[in-house]
């Protein structure tokens, strides 16, 4: 419940995204951020989930995916048998007091499917979390109560919100009604980004422990990285992650969540073109910059004159997501190194850009963009994601002598369209 008036007496804490905290911690300590979480507060907060089957449990599911995506090692702490029944003359526990819409046994079952550890405290969970942080077993405590400060916790994180396989599949099928092929595709689409970040971290850890390889080791390493991450498409600095640099990458979801769709039951009926599975996915897909709150957002407005024909989601085709640069650099260092080197060489830059476009076209991105006066298509969505820092200083203007000396006429025209896109 917290101590009344304590927050007003404390200096306002800085607002920092969980993504930035996790990224900085891994960069500094070379291990994931360990976080103790008072789960009773989460079970209370997720009651606000709406829509679909078991909205509260589904919100909890998305929060767990978010932790997995951010390379965080959580330890969930439940209240124990010696928790006080009364606080400030108000009954807060015991028989007849319901504080959560998801039973504890069901929450523990979902945690087990994710492989996340949980622990039952002797008494209050906040006190146990504070002891874990004070003894160095975890790095910080995630709790809305300030009681953790009074129990001696040195680092407390507050105000969680959106910044945005086999047995787990069975759990999602029964709990969220994600059945048949459509449900399996939705499961793959939501879980794949988290599994990608996990795989990047594991590859980075293995690389640190492995001895130096043979001379052709670098080529083999590049091939492995390209099998995991197909291409880098652009960059952004988004407020949801405190303007930390993110890279737009493409990958194959089915390679990370290898479900055999042929074993799934066929859908009972095919939804109309205006309400295909892809339309529903847009509101529930988890990305490194999204959270369960995305489900409550209204769908984007549709054109009153045009009918949009959505294609069913195919997990075997490349999908694009935003990912923090430190996480990508951890598991694909050569890919990031080549991408950064291409930004200093006009020809390499255009070669890398063409490769990214080819990957994007295989994923259904072909056909987008506007036709310019020269008769070629300009992918404006990709064009404006390139920052000035990505363009070599000697080639930022197509009329410079250095630019003419390094590029052919065709490349010069393409590069000119990148710098000055035709509207």
Short mmCIF file of C-alpha atoms in Angstrom, two decimals:
data_model
loop_
_atom_site.label_atom_id
_atom_site.label_comp_id
_atom_site.label_asym_id
_atom_site.label_seq_id
_atom_site.Cartn_x
_atom_site.Cartn_y
_atom_site.Cartn_z
CA UNK A 1 0.00 0.00 0.00
CA UNK A 2 2.96 2.31 0.47
CA UNK A 3 3.64 5.02 3.04
CA UNK A 4 1.30 7.99 2.76
CA UNK A 5 3.07 11.16 1.61
CA UNK A 6 6.51 9.58 1.21
CA UNK A 7 6.75 10.18 -2.54
CA UNK A 8 6.10 13.91 -2.06
CA UNK A 9 9.06 14.09 0.30
CA UNK A 10 11.44 12.36 -2.13
CA UNK A 11 13.17 14.02 -5.05
CA UNK A 12 11.40 13.18 -8.35
CA UNK A 13 13.09 10.19 -9.98
CA UNK A 14 14.20 10.38 -13.62
CA UNK A 15 11.92 8.77 -16.16
CA UNK A 16 13.89 6.06 -17.99
CA UNK A 17 12.63 3.34 -20.29
CA UNK A 18 13.11 -0.28 -19.28
CA UNK A 19 14.68 -0.91 -22.68
CA UNK A 20 17.43 1.65 -22.05
CA UNK A 21 18.08 0.32 -18.53
CA UNK A 22 18.43 -3.23 -19.83
CA UNK A 23 20.63 -2.20 -22.76
CA UNK A 24 22.98 -0.09 -20.61
CA UNK A 25 23.21 -2.80 -17.97
CA UNK A 26 24.16 -5.47 -20.50
CA UNK A 27 26.73 -3.18 -22.10
CA UNK A 28 28.29 -2.44 -18.69
CA UNK A 29 28.10 -5.84 -16.96
CA UNK A 30 27.90 -8.30 -19.91
CA UNK A 31 24.89 -10.04 -18.41
CA UNK A 32 21.10 -9.50 -18.40
CA UNK A 33 19.43 -7.19 -15.90
CA UNK A 34 18.11 -9.23 -12.96
CA UNK A 35 14.78 -7.89 -11.74
CA UNK A 36 12.70 -8.90 -8.72
CA UNK A 37 8.99 -8.31 -9.36
CA UNK A 38 6.20 -8.11 -6.80
CA UNK A 39 3.70 -10.10 -8.83
CA UNK A 40 0.65 -9.17 -6.75
CA UNK A 41 0.71 -5.66 -8.23
CA UNK A 42 0.92 -7.06 -11.76
CA UNK A 43 -2.01 -9.40 -11.13
CA UNK A 44 -3.99 -6.39 -9.95
CA UNK A 45 -3.01 -4.14 -12.87
CA UNK A 46 -3.83 -6.65 -15.62
CA UNK A 47 -7.49 -6.58 -14.62
CA UNK A 48 -7.78 -3.60 -16.96
CA UNK A 49 -7.22 -5.84 -20.01
CA UNK A 50 -10.18 -5.88 -22.39
CA UNK A 51 -11.42 -7.89 -25.35
CA UNK A 52 -10.84 -11.45 -26.52
CA UNK A 53 -10.53 -14.60 -24.45
CA UNK A 54 -9.09 -14.16 -20.93
CA UNK A 55 -7.97 -10.52 -21.43
CA UNK A 56 -6.23 -10.29 -18.03
CA UNK A 57 -4.20 -13.46 -18.58
CA UNK A 58 -3.37 -12.37 -22.13
CA UNK A 59 -2.09 -9.01 -20.83
CA UNK A 60 0.13 -10.92 -18.39
CA UNK A 61 1.35 -13.06 -21.31
CA UNK A 62 2.36 -9.95 -23.28
CA UNK A 63 4.21 -8.50 -20.30
CA UNK A 64 6.23 -11.68 -19.99
CA UNK A 65 7.05 -11.51 -23.70
CA UNK A 66 8.18 -7.92 -23.17
CA UNK A 67 10.66 -9.00 -20.48
CA UNK A 68 11.98 -11.76 -22.72
CA UNK A 69 12.37 -9.31 -25.60
CA UNK A 70 14.37 -6.88 -23.46
CA UNK A 71 16.90 -9.49 -22.25
CA UNK A 72 15.71 -9.23 -18.65
CA UNK A 73 15.98 -12.09 -16.14
CA UNK A 74 12.96 -11.67 -13.82
CA UNK A 75 12.31 -13.30 -10.47
CA UNK A 76 8.64 -13.14 -9.52
CA UNK A 77 7.84 -13.03 -5.81
CA UNK A 78 4.44 -14.03 -4.39
CA UNK A 79 3.08 -12.99 -1.00
CA UNK A 80 3.55 -15.67 1.65
CA UNK A 81 1.44 -17.08 4.48
CA UNK A 82 2.69 -14.52 7.03
CA UNK A 83 1.57 -11.47 5.07
CA UNK A 84 -0.41 -9.07 7.31
CA UNK A 85 -4.16 -9.37 6.88
CA UNK A 86 -4.79 -5.72 7.84
CA UNK A 87 -3.01 -2.50 6.84
CA UNK A 88 -4.14 0.89 8.17
CA UNK A 89 -7.22 -0.78 9.64
CA UNK A 90 -8.16 -2.10 6.20
CA UNK A 91 -8.37 -5.78 5.33
CA UNK A 92 -5.96 -6.52 2.46
CA UNK A 93 -5.65 -10.30 2.65
CA UNK A 94 -7.13 -13.50 3.90
CA UNK A 95 -10.34 -15.32 2.97
CA UNK A 96 -12.90 -13.36 1.02
CA UNK A 97 -10.46 -10.74 -0.33
CA UNK A 98 -9.99 -10.87 -4.09
CA UNK A 99 -7.16 -8.69 -5.39
CA UNK A 100 -6.57 -10.26 -8.82
CA UNK A 101 -8.60 -11.63 -11.71
CA UNK A 102 -5.97 -14.30 -12.52
CA UNK A 103 -5.56 -17.08 -9.92
CA UNK A 104 -2.04 -17.53 -8.59
CA UNK A 105 -1.87 -21.14 -9.73
CA UNK A 106 -2.59 -20.06 -13.31
CA UNK A 107 0.04 -17.30 -13.14
CA UNK A 108 2.58 -19.82 -11.83
CA UNK A 109 1.72 -22.20 -14.65
CA UNK A 110 2.36 -19.51 -17.29
CA UNK A 111 5.65 -18.55 -15.61
CA UNK A 112 6.68 -22.20 -15.73
CA UNK A 113 5.95 -22.34 -19.48
CA UNK A 114 8.17 -19.30 -20.03
CA UNK A 115 10.91 -20.75 -17.83
CA UNK A 116 10.83 -17.74 -15.48
CA UNK A 117 11.60 -18.48 -11.79
CA UNK A 118 9.15 -17.57 -9.03
CA UNK A 119 9.45 -17.57 -5.26
CA UNK A 120 6.99 -17.43 -2.35
CA UNK A 121 8.05 -14.98 0.34
CA UNK A 122 7.64 -15.78 4.04
CA UNK A 123 5.48 -12.66 4.40
CA UNK A 124 5.11 -9.61 2.19
CA UNK A 125 6.54 -9.82 -1.33
CA UNK A 126 7.86 -6.21 -1.20
CA UNK A 127 10.00 -7.01 1.84
CA UNK A 128 11.39 -10.15 0.19
CA UNK A 129 12.19 -8.24 -3.03
CA UNK A 130 14.04 -5.60 -1.01
CA UNK A 131 16.13 -8.27 0.73
CA UNK A 132 17.00 -9.89 -2.61
CA UNK A 133 18.25 -6.55 -3.97
CA UNK A 134 20.06 -5.64 -0.76
CA UNK A 135 21.94 -8.96 -0.79
CA UNK A 136 22.92 -8.55 -4.47
CA UNK A 137 20.82 -11.43 -5.81
CA UNK A 138 18.95 -9.05 -8.12
CA UNK A 139 19.89 -5.65 -9.54
CA UNK A 140 16.60 -3.84 -8.96
CA UNK A 141 13.02 -4.27 -7.78
CA UNK A 142 9.95 -3.56 -9.90
CA UNK A 143 7.11 -2.51 -7.61
CA UNK A 144 4.54 0.27 -7.37
CA UNK A 145 4.86 0.45 -3.57
CA UNK A 146 7.53 2.56 -1.92
CA UNK A 147 7.62 0.08 0.97
CA UNK A 148 10.67 -1.45 -0.73
CA UNK A 149 12.66 1.70 0.09
CA UNK A 150 11.81 1.39 3.77
CA UNK A 151 12.87 -2.25 3.67
CA UNK A 152 16.34 -1.19 2.45
CA UNK A 153 16.07 -1.61 -1.32
CA UNK A 154 18.67 0.47 -3.16
CA UNK A 155 17.05 0.51 -6.64
CA UNK A 156 13.28 0.51 -7.14
CA UNK A 157 11.57 0.81 -10.54
CA UNK A 158 7.99 2.07 -10.69
CA UNK A 159 5.24 2.75 -13.22
CA UNK A 160 5.43 -0.14 -15.67
CA UNK A 161 3.54 0.72 -18.83
CA UNK A 162 3.77 0.42 -22.62
CA UNK A 163 6.77 2.08 -24.14
CA UNK A 164 4.09 -0.21 -27.14
CA UNK A 165 7.11 -23.23 -27.74
CA UNK A 166 5.53 -26.49 -27.58
CA UNK A 167 3.88 -26.43 -24.14
CA UNK A 168 3.57 -22.65 -24.31
CA UNK A 169 1.72 -23.10 -27.61
CA UNK A 170 -0.76 -25.41 -25.91
CA UNK A 171 -1.22 -22.88 -23.11
CA UNK A 172 -1.93 -20.04 -25.57
CA UNK A 173 -4.31 -22.28 -27.51
CA UNK A 174 -6.44 -23.04 -24.46
CA UNK A 175 -6.15 -19.72 -22.61
CA UNK A 176 -6.50 -17.27 -25.53
CA UNK A 177 -8.45 -19.46 -27.96
CA UNK A 178 -5.58 -19.24 -30.47
CA UNK A 179 -6.61 -22.38 -32.28
CA UNK A 180 -6.16 -23.85 -35.76
CA UNK A 181 -3.69 -22.44 -38.29
CA UNK A 182 -4.71 -18.81 -37.70
CA UNK A 183 -4.03 -19.12 -33.97
CA UNK A 184 -0.69 -20.84 -34.60
CA UNK A 185 0.39 -18.01 -36.92
CA UNK A 186 -0.61 -15.44 -34.32
CA UNK A 187 1.41 -17.33 -31.70
CA UNK A 188 4.50 -17.37 -33.97
CA UNK A 189 4.17 -13.69 -34.83
CA UNK A 190 4.00 -12.64 -31.17
CA UNK A 191 6.73 -14.92 -29.85
CA UNK A 192 9.30 -14.63 -32.67
CA UNK A 193 10.69 -11.13 -31.82
CA UNK A 194 11.34 -12.20 -28.23
CA UNK A 195 13.04 -15.40 -29.36
CA UNK A 196 15.20 -13.39 -31.78
CA UNK A 197 16.56 -11.17 -28.99
CA UNK A 198 17.14 -14.25 -26.84
CA UNK A 199 19.05 -15.99 -29.64
CA UNK A 200 21.20 -12.88 -30.20
CA UNK A 201 22.13 -12.81 -26.52
CA UNK A 202 22.97 -16.52 -26.42
CA UNK A 203 25.16 -16.21 -29.52
CA UNK A 204 27.03 -13.32 -27.96
CA UNK A 205 27.64 -15.27 -24.77
CA UNK A 206 28.87 -18.32 -26.69
CA UNK A 207 31.21 -16.15 -28.76
CA UNK A 208 32.85 -14.80 -25.62
CA UNK A 209 33.52 -18.30 -24.29
CA UNK A 210 34.58 -19.99 -27.54
CA UNK A 211 38.31 -20.09 -28.44
CA UNK A 212 39.51 -18.32 -31.62
CA UNK A 213 38.48 -20.19 -34.76
CA UNK A 214 40.34 -21.10 -38.00
CA UNK A 215 41.13 -18.47 -40.67
CA UNK A 216 37.81 -19.08 -42.46
CA UNK A 217 35.91 -18.66 -39.19
CA UNK A 218 34.82 -15.11 -40.08
CA UNK A 219 33.13 -16.21 -43.32
CA UNK A 220 31.29 -18.97 -41.51
CA UNK A 221 30.26 -16.49 -38.83
CA UNK A 222 28.90 -14.08 -41.46
CA UNK A 223 26.84 -16.87 -43.00
CA UNK A 224 25.34 -17.77 -39.61
CA UNK A 225 24.47 -14.13 -38.94
CA UNK A 226 22.82 -13.70 -42.34
CA UNK A 227 20.76 -16.84 -41.74
CA UNK A 228 19.44 -15.29 -38.54
CA UNK A 229 19.09 -11.62 -39.60
CA UNK A 230 18.47 -11.18 -43.30
CA UNK A 231 19.14 -7.44 -43.66
CA UNK A 232 19.31 -4.05 -41.96
CA UNK A 233 16.87 -1.55 -43.47
CA UNK A 234 17.29 1.68 -41.50
CA UNK A 235 17.52 3.40 -38.13
CA UNK A 236 15.41 5.46 -35.77
CA UNK A 237 15.56 7.09 -32.33
CA UNK A 238 12.15 6.71 -30.73
CA UNK A 239 10.91 8.41 -27.52
CA UNK A 240 9.57 5.07 -26.22
CA UNK A 241 13.16 3.89 -25.64
CA UNK A 242 14.57 7.28 -24.61
CA UNK A 243 15.81 7.92 -28.15
CA UNK A 244 18.19 4.96 -28.00
CA UNK A 245 19.37 3.98 -31.48
CA UNK A 246 17.28 1.18 -32.99
CA UNK A 247 17.85 -0.71 -36.23
CA UNK A 248 15.13 -1.92 -38.57
CA UNK A 249 15.94 -5.54 -39.39
CA UNK A 250 14.23 -8.45 -41.14
CA UNK A 251 14.20 -12.09 -40.06
CA UNK A 252 12.27 -15.31 -40.66
CA UNK A 253 9.86 -15.92 -37.74
CA UNK A 254 9.42 -19.64 -38.43
CA UNK A 255 13.17 -20.23 -37.96
CA UNK A 256 12.87 -19.12 -34.33
CA UNK A 257 9.46 -20.62 -33.50
CA UNK A 258 9.53 -23.90 -35.46
CA UNK A 259 5.87 -24.92 -35.28
CA UNK A 260 4.68 -27.37 -37.92
CA UNK A 261 1.55 -25.70 -39.31
CA UNK A 262 0.65 -28.87 -41.18
CA UNK A 263 -0.16 -30.46 -37.81
CA UNK A 264 -2.60 -27.68 -36.92
CA UNK A 265 -6.30 -27.99 -37.65
CA UNK A 266 -7.73 -26.11 -40.61
CA UNK A 267 -9.66 -22.94 -39.89
CA UNK A 268 -13.39 -23.49 -39.79
CA UNK A 269 -14.15 -20.58 -42.08
CA UNK A 270 -12.14 -18.06 -44.07
CA UNK A 271 -12.66 -14.48 -42.79
CA UNK A 272 -13.59 -11.79 -45.32
CA UNK A 273 -10.83 -9.75 -46.96
CA UNK A 274 -11.52 -6.72 -44.73
CA UNK A 275 -11.07 -8.81 -41.55
CA UNK A 276 -8.28 -11.24 -42.32
CA UNK A 277 -5.94 -12.57 -39.64
CA UNK A 278 -3.31 -10.02 -40.64
CA UNK A 279 -5.70 -7.22 -39.65
CA UNK A 280 -6.15 -8.72 -36.20
CA UNK A 281 -2.41 -9.25 -35.79
CA UNK A 282 -1.68 -5.57 -36.18
CA UNK A 283 -3.36 -4.87 -32.86
CA UNK A 284 -1.73 -7.72 -30.95
CA UNK A 285 1.77 -8.12 -32.39
CA UNK A 286 4.52 -7.62 -29.84
CA UNK A 287 7.61 -5.74 -30.93
CA UNK A 288 10.57 -4.45 -28.91
CA UNK A 289 8.83 -1.10 -28.67
CA UNK A 290 5.31 -2.28 -27.80
CA UNK A 291 3.43 -3.79 -24.88
CA UNK A 292 0.06 -5.26 -24.12
CA UNK A 293 -1.41 -1.79 -24.23
CA UNK A 294 -1.37 -1.99 -28.01
CA UNK A 295 -4.42 -4.28 -27.85
CA UNK A 296 -6.61 -1.48 -26.50
CA UNK A 297 -5.72 0.91 -29.31
CA UNK A 298 -8.42 1.50 -31.93
CA UNK A 299 -7.76 0.14 -35.42
CA UNK A 300 -6.32 2.58 -37.96
CA UNK A 301 -8.90 4.46 -40.04
CA UNK A 302 -9.72 2.91 -43.36
CA UNK A 303 -10.38 4.67 -46.63
CA UNK A 304 -14.10 5.07 -47.42
CA UNK A 305 -13.42 4.60 -51.13
CA UNK A 306 -10.72 1.90 -51.21
CA UNK A 307 -10.94 -1.67 -49.95
CA UNK A 308 -7.70 -3.00 -48.53
CA UNK A 309 -6.93 -6.62 -49.32
CA UNK A 310 -4.77 -8.01 -46.55
CA UNK A 311 -2.59 -11.01 -47.11
CA UNK A 312 -2.57 -13.76 -44.47
CA UNK A 313 0.49 -13.70 -42.27
CA UNK A 314 3.16 -16.14 -43.46
CA UNK A 315 5.83 -16.99 -40.85
CA UNK A 316 8.12 -18.33 -43.59
CA UNK A 317 8.53 -14.86 -45.15
CA UNK A 318 10.81 -12.11 -43.79
CA UNK A 319 9.30 -9.83 -41.17
CA UNK A 320 10.63 -6.41 -40.15
CA UNK A 321 10.98 -5.23 -36.55
CA UNK A 322 12.86 -2.54 -34.64
CA UNK A 323 15.61 -3.77 -32.33
CA UNK A 324 18.05 -1.97 -30.05
CA UNK A 325 21.48 -1.71 -31.65
CA UNK A 326 23.41 -3.16 -28.63
CA UNK A 327 21.28 -6.32 -28.74
CA UNK A 328 21.83 -6.80 -32.48
CA UNK A 329 25.53 -6.04 -32.16
CA UNK A 330 25.82 -8.68 -29.45
CA UNK A 331 24.71 -11.59 -31.65
CA UNK A 332 25.53 -10.25 -35.15
CA UNK A 333 28.65 -8.10 -34.75
CA UNK A 334 29.91 -8.67 -38.31
CA UNK A 335 26.56 -7.73 -39.83
CA UNK A 336 26.48 -4.45 -37.90
CA UNK A 337 30.12 -3.79 -38.73
CA UNK A 338 29.50 -4.26 -42.47
CA UNK A 339 26.41 -2.07 -42.30
CA UNK A 340 28.33 0.74 -40.57
CA UNK A 341 31.19 0.40 -43.08
CA UNK A 342 28.74 0.68 -46.00
CA UNK A 343 27.61 4.08 -44.72
CA UNK A 344 31.12 5.38 -45.42
CA UNK A 345 31.28 4.03 -48.98
CA UNK A 346 28.64 5.15 -51.53
CA UNK A 347 28.83 1.98 -53.63
CA UNK A 348 28.69 -0.30 -50.61
CA UNK A 349 25.82 1.78 -49.25
CA UNK A 350 23.78 1.32 -52.42
CA UNK A 351 24.62 -2.39 -52.57
CA UNK A 352 23.47 -2.86 -48.99
CA UNK A 353 20.30 -0.89 -49.71
CA UNK A 354 19.45 -3.02 -52.77
CA UNK A 355 19.94 -6.18 -50.73
CA UNK A 356 17.60 -4.86 -48.04
CA UNK A 357 15.00 -4.05 -50.70
CA UNK A 358 15.23 -7.55 -52.16
CA UNK A 359 14.63 -9.07 -48.73
CA UNK A 360 11.74 -6.69 -48.16
CA UNK A 361 10.14 -7.60 -51.48
CA UNK A 362 10.24 -11.30 -50.56
CA UNK A 363 8.37 -10.40 -47.41
CA UNK A 364 5.52 -8.76 -49.27
CA UNK A 365 6.98 -5.27 -49.38
CA UNK A 366 7.18 -5.10 -53.16
CA UNK A 367 4.83 -2.84 -54.96
CA UNK A 368 4.86 -0.11 -52.32
CA UNK A 369 6.03 3.42 -52.96
CA UNK A 370 5.46 6.08 -55.57
CA UNK A 371 6.39 6.18 -59.24
CA UNK A 372 8.79 9.02 -59.94
CA UNK A 373 9.19 11.11 -63.07
CA UNK A 374 12.00 8.80 -64.22
CA UNK A 375 9.64 5.83 -64.26
CA UNK A 376 11.15 4.05 -61.25
CA UNK A 377 9.49 3.48 -57.89
CA UNK A 378 10.66 5.29 -54.79
CA UNK A 379 10.13 3.53 -51.49
CA UNK A 380 9.47 6.61 -49.38
CA UNK A 381 8.93 4.58 -46.22
CA UNK A 382 12.53 3.40 -46.43
CA UNK A 383 13.94 6.68 -47.74
CA UNK A 384 13.05 8.79 -44.74
CA UNK A 385 14.48 6.27 -42.24
CA UNK A 386 18.02 7.07 -43.31
CA UNK A 387 19.67 9.78 -41.25
CA UNK A 388 22.28 12.24 -42.51
CA UNK A 389 24.96 10.46 -40.48
CA UNK A 390 24.47 7.32 -42.58
CA UNK A 391 25.48 9.12 -45.80
CA UNK A 392 29.22 9.59 -46.38
CA UNK A 393 30.31 13.21 -45.94
CA UNK A 394 31.98 13.32 -49.37
CA UNK A 395 28.82 12.06 -51.04
CA UNK A 396 26.05 14.04 -49.40
CA UNK A 397 25.56 16.17 -52.50
CA UNK A 398 25.27 14.46 -55.90
CA UNK A 399 27.06 17.33 -57.67
CA UNK A 400 30.32 16.96 -55.74
CA UNK A 401 33.39 15.80 -57.65
CA UNK A 402 34.08 12.99 -55.17
CA UNK A 403 30.57 11.70 -55.71
CA UNK A 404 30.92 11.65 -59.53
CA UNK A 405 34.28 9.93 -59.25
CA UNK A 406 32.94 7.02 -57.19
CA UNK A 407 29.52 6.35 -58.72
CA UNK A 408 28.27 5.44 -62.16
CA UNK A 409 25.52 7.47 -63.81
CA UNK A 410 22.83 4.97 -62.80
CA UNK A 411 24.09 4.84 -59.22
CA UNK A 412 24.30 8.62 -59.13
CA UNK A 413 20.65 8.89 -60.14
CA UNK A 414 19.62 6.32 -57.52
CA UNK A 415 21.63 8.06 -54.82
CA UNK A 416 20.19 11.42 -55.87
CA UNK A 417 16.70 10.00 -55.44
CA UNK A 418 17.65 8.83 -51.95
CA UNK A 419 18.91 12.27 -50.91
CA UNK A 420 16.16 14.27 -52.61
CA UNK A 421 13.09 11.98 -52.95
CA UNK A 422 10.46 12.99 -55.46
CA UNK A 423 7.18 13.74 -53.68
#
